mmCIF file of N, CA and C in Angstrom:
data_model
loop_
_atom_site.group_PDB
_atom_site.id
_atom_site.type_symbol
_atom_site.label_atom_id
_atom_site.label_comp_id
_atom_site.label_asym_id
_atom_site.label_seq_id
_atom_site.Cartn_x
_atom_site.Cartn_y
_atom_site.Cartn_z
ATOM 1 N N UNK A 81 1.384 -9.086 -27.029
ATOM 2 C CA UNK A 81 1.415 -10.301 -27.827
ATOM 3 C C UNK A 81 2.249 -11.355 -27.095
ATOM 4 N N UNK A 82 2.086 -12.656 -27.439
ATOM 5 C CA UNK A 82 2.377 -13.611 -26.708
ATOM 6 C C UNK A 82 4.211 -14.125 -27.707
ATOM 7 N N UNK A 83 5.135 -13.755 -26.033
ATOM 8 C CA UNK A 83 6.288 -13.933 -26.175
ATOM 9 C C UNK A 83 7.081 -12.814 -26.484
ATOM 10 N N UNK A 84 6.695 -11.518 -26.137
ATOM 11 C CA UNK A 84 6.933 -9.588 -26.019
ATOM 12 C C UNK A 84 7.172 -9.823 -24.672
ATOM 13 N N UNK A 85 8.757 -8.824 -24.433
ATOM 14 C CA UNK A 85 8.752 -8.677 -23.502
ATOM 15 C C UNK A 85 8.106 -7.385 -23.068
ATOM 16 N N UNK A 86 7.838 -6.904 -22.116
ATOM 17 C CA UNK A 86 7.329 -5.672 -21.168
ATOM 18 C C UNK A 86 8.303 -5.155 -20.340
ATOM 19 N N UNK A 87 8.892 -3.915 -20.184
ATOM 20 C CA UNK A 87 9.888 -3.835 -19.396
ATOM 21 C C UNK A 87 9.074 -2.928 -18.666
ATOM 22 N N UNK A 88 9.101 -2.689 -17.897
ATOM 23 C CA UNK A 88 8.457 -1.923 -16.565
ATOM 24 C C UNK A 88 9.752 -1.118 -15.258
ATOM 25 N N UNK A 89 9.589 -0.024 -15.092
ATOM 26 C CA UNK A 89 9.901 0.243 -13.787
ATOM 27 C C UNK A 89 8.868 -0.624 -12.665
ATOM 28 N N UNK A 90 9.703 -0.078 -11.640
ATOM 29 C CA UNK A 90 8.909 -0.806 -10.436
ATOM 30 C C UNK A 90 7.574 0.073 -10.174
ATOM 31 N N UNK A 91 8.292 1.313 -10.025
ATOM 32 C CA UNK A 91 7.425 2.562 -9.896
ATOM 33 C C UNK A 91 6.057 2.377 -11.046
ATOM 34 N N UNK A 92 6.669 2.313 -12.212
ATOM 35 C CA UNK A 92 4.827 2.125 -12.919
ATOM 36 C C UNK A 92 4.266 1.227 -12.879
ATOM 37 N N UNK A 93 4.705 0.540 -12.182
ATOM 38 C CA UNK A 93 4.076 -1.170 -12.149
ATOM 39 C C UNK A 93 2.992 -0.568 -10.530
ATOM 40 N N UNK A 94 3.641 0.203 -10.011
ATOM 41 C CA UNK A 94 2.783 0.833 -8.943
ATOM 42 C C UNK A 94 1.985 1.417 -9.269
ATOM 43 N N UNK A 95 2.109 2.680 -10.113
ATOM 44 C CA UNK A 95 1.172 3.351 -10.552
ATOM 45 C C UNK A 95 0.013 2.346 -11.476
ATOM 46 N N UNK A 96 0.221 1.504 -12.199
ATOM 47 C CA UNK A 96 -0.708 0.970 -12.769
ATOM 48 C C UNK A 96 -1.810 0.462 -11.791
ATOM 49 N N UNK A 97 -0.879 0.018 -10.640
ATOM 50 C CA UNK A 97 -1.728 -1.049 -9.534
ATOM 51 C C UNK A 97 -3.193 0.148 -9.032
ATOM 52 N N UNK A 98 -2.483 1.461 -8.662
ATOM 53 C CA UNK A 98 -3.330 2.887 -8.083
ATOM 54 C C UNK A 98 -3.905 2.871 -8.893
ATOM 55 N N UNK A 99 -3.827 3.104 -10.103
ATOM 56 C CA UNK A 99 -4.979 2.956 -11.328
ATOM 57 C C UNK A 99 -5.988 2.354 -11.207
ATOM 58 N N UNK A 100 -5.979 0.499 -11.074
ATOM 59 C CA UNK A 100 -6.639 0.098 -10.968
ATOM 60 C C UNK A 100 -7.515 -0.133 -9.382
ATOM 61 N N UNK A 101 -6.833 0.526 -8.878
ATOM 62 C CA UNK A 101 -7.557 0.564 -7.237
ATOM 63 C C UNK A 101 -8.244 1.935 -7.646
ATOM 64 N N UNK A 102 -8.330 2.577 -7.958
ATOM 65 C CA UNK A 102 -9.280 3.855 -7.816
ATOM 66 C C UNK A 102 -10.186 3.595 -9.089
ATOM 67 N N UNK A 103 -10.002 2.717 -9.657
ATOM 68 C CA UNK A 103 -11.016 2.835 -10.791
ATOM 69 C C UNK A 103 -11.971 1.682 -10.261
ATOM 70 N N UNK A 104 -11.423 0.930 -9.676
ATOM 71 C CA UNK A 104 -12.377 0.145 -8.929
ATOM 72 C C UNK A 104 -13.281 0.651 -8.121
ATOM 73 N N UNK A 105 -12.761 1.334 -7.023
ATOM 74 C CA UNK A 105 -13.393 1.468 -6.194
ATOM 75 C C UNK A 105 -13.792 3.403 -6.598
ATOM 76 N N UNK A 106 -14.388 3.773 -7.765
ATOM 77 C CA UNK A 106 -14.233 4.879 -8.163
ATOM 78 C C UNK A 106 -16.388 4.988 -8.395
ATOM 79 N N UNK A 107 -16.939 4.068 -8.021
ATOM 80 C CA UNK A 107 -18.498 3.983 -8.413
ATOM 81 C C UNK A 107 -18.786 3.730 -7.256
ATOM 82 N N UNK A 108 -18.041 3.627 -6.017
ATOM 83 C CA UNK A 108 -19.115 2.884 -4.939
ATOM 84 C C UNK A 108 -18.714 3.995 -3.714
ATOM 85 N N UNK A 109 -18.937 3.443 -2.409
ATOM 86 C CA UNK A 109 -18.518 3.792 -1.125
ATOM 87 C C UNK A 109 -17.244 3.253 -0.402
ATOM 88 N N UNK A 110 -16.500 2.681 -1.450
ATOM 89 C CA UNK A 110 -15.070 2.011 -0.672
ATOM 90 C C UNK A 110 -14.319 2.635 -0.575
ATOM 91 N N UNK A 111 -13.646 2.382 0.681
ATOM 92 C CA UNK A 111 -12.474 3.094 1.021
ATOM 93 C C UNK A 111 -11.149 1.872 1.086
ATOM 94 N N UNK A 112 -10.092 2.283 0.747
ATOM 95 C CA UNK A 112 -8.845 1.735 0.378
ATOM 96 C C UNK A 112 -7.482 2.351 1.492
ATOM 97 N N UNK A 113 -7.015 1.156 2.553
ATOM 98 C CA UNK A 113 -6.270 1.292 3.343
ATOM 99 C C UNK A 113 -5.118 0.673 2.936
ATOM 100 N N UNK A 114 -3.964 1.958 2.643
ATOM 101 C CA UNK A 114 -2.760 1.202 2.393
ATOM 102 C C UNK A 114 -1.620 1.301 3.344
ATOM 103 N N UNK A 115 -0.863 0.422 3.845
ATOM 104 C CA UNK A 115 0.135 0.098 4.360
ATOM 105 C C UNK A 115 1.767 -0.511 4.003
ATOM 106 N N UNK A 116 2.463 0.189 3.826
ATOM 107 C CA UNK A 116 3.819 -0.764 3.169
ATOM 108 C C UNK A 116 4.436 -1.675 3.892
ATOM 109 N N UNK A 117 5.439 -2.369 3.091
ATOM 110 C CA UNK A 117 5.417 -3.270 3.674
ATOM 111 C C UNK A 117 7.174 -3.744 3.295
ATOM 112 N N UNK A 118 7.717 -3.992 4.202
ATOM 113 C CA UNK A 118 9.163 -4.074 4.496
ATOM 114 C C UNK A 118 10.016 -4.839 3.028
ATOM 115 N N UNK A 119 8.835 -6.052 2.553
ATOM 116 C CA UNK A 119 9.235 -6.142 1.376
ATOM 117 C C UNK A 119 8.933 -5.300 0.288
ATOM 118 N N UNK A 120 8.557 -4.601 0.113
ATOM 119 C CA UNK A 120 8.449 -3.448 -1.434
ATOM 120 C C UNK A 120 9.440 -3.552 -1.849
ATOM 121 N N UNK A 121 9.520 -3.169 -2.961
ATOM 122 C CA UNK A 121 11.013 -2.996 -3.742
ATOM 123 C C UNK A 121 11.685 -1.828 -3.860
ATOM 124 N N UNK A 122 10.358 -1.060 -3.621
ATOM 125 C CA UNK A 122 10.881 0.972 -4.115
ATOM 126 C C UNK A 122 10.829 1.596 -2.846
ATOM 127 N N UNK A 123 10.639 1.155 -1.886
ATOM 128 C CA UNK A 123 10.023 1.803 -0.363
ATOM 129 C C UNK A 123 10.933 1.821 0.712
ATOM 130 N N UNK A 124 11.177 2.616 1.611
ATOM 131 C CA UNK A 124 11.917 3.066 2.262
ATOM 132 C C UNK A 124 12.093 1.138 3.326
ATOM 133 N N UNK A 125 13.055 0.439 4.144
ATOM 134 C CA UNK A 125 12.885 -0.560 4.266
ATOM 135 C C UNK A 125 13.027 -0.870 6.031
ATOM 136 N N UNK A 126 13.565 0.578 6.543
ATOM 137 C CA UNK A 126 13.664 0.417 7.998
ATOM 138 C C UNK A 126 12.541 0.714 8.392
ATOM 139 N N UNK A 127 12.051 0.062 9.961
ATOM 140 C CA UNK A 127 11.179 0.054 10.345
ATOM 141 C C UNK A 127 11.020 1.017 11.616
ATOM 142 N N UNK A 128 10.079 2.270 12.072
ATOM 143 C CA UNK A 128 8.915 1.960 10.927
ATOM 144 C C UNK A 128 8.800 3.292 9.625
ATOM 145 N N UNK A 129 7.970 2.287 9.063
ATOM 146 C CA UNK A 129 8.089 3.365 7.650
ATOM 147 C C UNK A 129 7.307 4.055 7.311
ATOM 148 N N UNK A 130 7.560 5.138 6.941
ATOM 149 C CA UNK A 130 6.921 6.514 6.406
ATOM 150 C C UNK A 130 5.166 6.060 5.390
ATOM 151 N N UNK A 131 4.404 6.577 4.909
ATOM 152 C CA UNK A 131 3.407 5.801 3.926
ATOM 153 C C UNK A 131 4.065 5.876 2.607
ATOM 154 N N UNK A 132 3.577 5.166 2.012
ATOM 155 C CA UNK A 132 3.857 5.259 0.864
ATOM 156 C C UNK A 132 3.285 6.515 -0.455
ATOM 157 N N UNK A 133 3.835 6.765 -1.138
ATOM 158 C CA UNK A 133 3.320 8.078 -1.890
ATOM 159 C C UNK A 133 2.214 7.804 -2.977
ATOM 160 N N UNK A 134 1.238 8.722 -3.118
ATOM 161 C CA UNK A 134 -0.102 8.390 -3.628
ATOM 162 C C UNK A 134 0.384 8.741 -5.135
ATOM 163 N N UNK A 135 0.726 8.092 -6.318
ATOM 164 C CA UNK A 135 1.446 9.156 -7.359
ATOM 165 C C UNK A 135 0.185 9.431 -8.096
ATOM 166 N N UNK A 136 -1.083 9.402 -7.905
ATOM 167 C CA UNK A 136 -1.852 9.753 -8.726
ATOM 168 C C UNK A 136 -2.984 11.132 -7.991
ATOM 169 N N UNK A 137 -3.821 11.797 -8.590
ATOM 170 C CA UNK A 137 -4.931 12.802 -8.404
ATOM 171 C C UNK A 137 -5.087 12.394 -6.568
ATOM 172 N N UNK A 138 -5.110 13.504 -5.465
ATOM 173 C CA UNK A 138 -5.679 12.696 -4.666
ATOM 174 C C UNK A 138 -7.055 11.855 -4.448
ATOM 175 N N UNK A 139 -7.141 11.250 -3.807
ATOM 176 C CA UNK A 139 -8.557 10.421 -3.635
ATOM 177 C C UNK A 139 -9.221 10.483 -1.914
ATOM 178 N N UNK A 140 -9.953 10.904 -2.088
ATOM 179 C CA UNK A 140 -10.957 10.805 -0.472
ATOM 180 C C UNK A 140 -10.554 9.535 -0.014
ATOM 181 N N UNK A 141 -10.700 8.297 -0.969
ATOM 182 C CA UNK A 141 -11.286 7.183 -0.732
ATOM 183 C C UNK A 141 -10.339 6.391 -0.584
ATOM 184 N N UNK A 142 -8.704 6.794 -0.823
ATOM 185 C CA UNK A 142 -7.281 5.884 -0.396
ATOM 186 C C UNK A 142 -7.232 6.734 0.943
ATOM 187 N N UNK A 143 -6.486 5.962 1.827
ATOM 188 C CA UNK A 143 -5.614 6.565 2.825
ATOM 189 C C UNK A 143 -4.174 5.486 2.281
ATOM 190 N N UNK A 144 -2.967 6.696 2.444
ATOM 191 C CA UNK A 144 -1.981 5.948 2.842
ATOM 192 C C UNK A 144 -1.598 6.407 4.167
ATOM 193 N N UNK A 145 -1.225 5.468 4.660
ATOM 194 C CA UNK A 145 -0.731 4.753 6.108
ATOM 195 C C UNK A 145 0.832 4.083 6.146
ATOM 196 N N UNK A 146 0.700 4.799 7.301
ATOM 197 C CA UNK A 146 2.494 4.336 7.697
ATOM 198 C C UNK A 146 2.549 2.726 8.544
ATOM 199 N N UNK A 147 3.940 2.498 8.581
ATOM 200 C CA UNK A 147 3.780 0.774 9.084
ATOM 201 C C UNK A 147 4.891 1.274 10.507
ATOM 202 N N UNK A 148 4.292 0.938 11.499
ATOM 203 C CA UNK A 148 2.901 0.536 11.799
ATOM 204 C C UNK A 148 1.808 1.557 11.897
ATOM 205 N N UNK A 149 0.763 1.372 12.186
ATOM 206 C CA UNK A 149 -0.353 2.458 12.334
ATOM 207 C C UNK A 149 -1.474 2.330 13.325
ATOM 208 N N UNK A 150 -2.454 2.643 13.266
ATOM 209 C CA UNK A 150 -4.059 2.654 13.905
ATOM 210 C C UNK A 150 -4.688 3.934 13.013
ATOM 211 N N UNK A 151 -5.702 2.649 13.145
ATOM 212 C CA UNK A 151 -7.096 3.711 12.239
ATOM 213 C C UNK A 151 -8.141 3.359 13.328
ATOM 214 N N UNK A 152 -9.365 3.984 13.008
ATOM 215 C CA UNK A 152 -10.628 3.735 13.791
ATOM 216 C C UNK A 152 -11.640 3.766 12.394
ATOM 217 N N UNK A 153 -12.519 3.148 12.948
ATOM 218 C CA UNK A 153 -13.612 2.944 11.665
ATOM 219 C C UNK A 153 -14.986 2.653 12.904
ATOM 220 N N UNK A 154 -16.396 3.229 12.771
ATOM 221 C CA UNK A 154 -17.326 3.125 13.742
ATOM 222 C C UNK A 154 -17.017 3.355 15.177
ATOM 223 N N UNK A 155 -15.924 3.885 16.136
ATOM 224 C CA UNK A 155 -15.548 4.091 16.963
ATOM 225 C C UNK A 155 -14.485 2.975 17.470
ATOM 226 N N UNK A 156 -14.433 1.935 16.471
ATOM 227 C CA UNK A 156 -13.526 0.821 16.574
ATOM 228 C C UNK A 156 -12.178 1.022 16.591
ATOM 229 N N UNK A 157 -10.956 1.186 17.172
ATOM 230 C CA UNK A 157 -9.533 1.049 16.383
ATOM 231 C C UNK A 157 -9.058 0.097 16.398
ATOM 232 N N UNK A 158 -7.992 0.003 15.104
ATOM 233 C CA UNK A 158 -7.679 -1.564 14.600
ATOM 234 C C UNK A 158 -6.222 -0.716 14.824
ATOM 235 N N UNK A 159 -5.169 -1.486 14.716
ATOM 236 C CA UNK A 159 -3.718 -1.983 14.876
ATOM 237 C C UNK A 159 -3.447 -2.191 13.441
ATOM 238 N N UNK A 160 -2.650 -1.567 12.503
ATOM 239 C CA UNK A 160 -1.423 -2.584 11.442
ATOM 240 C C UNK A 160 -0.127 -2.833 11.563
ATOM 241 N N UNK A 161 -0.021 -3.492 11.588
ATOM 242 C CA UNK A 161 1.573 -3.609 11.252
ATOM 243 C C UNK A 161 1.842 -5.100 9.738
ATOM 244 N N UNK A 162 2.663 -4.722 9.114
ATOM 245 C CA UNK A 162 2.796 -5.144 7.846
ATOM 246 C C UNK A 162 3.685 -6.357 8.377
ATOM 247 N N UNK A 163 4.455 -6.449 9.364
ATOM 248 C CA UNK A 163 5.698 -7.236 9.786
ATOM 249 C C UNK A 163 5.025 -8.473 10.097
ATOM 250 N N UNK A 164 5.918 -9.817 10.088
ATOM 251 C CA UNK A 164 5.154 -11.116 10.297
ATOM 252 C C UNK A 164 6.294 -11.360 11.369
ATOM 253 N N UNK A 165 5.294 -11.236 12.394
ATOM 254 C CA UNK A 165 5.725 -11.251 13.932
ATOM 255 C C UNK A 165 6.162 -12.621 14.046
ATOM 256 N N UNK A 166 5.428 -13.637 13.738
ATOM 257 C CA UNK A 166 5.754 -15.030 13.876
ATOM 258 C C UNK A 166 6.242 -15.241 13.724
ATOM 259 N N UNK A 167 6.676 -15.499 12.462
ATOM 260 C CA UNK A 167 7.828 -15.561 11.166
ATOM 261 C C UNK A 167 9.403 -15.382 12.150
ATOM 262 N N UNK A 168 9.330 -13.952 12.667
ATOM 263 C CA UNK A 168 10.639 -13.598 13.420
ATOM 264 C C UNK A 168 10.769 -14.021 14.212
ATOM 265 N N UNK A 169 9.594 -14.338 15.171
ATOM 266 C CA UNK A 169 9.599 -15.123 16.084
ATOM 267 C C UNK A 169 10.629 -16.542 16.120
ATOM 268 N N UNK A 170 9.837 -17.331 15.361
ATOM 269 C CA UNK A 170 9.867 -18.251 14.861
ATOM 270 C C UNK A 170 11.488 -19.064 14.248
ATOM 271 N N UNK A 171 11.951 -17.788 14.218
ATOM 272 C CA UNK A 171 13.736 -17.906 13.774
ATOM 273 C C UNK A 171 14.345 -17.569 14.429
ATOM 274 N N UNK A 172 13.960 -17.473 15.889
ATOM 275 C CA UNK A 172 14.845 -17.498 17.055
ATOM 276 C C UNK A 172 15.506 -18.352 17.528
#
């Protein structure tokens, strides 16, 4: 109702988010690449970091992924890193 507060952990505010990522992508062929990211609030913050924990049923269709990483997809590999290189750059 409008003007209720909601108090939330951080943590279920996560789990809600997994909720809605697997229920999304719970009818099709998507796959879901996760990476953390130095700002999280609940997540380990030195770099680099561990993945983040799946708190729900596992799923084929999440990967969690550590920061930084490489995946391959079609014989392709891609690079992540969550960090904004520029940014640091940039404040030199």
């Amino acid at each position: 109702a409008p003007g209720e507060e909601i108090v939330l952990k951080f943590e279920e505010v996560y789990e809600l988010l997994c909720h809605r990522v697997k229920t999304a992508i719970s009818n099709g062929n998507t796959k879901v690449l996760m990476v953390p990211s130095q700002n999280d609030v609940f997540h380990h913050v030195a770099f680099p970091q561990p993945p983040m924990p799946w708190p729900l049923e596992k799923d084929e269709n999440v990967l969690m992924l550590p920061n930084p990483c490489t995946f391959e997809v079609n014989d392709i590999v891609f690079g992540v890193s969550a960090n904004d290189i520029i940014f640091s750059l940039s404040c030199e």
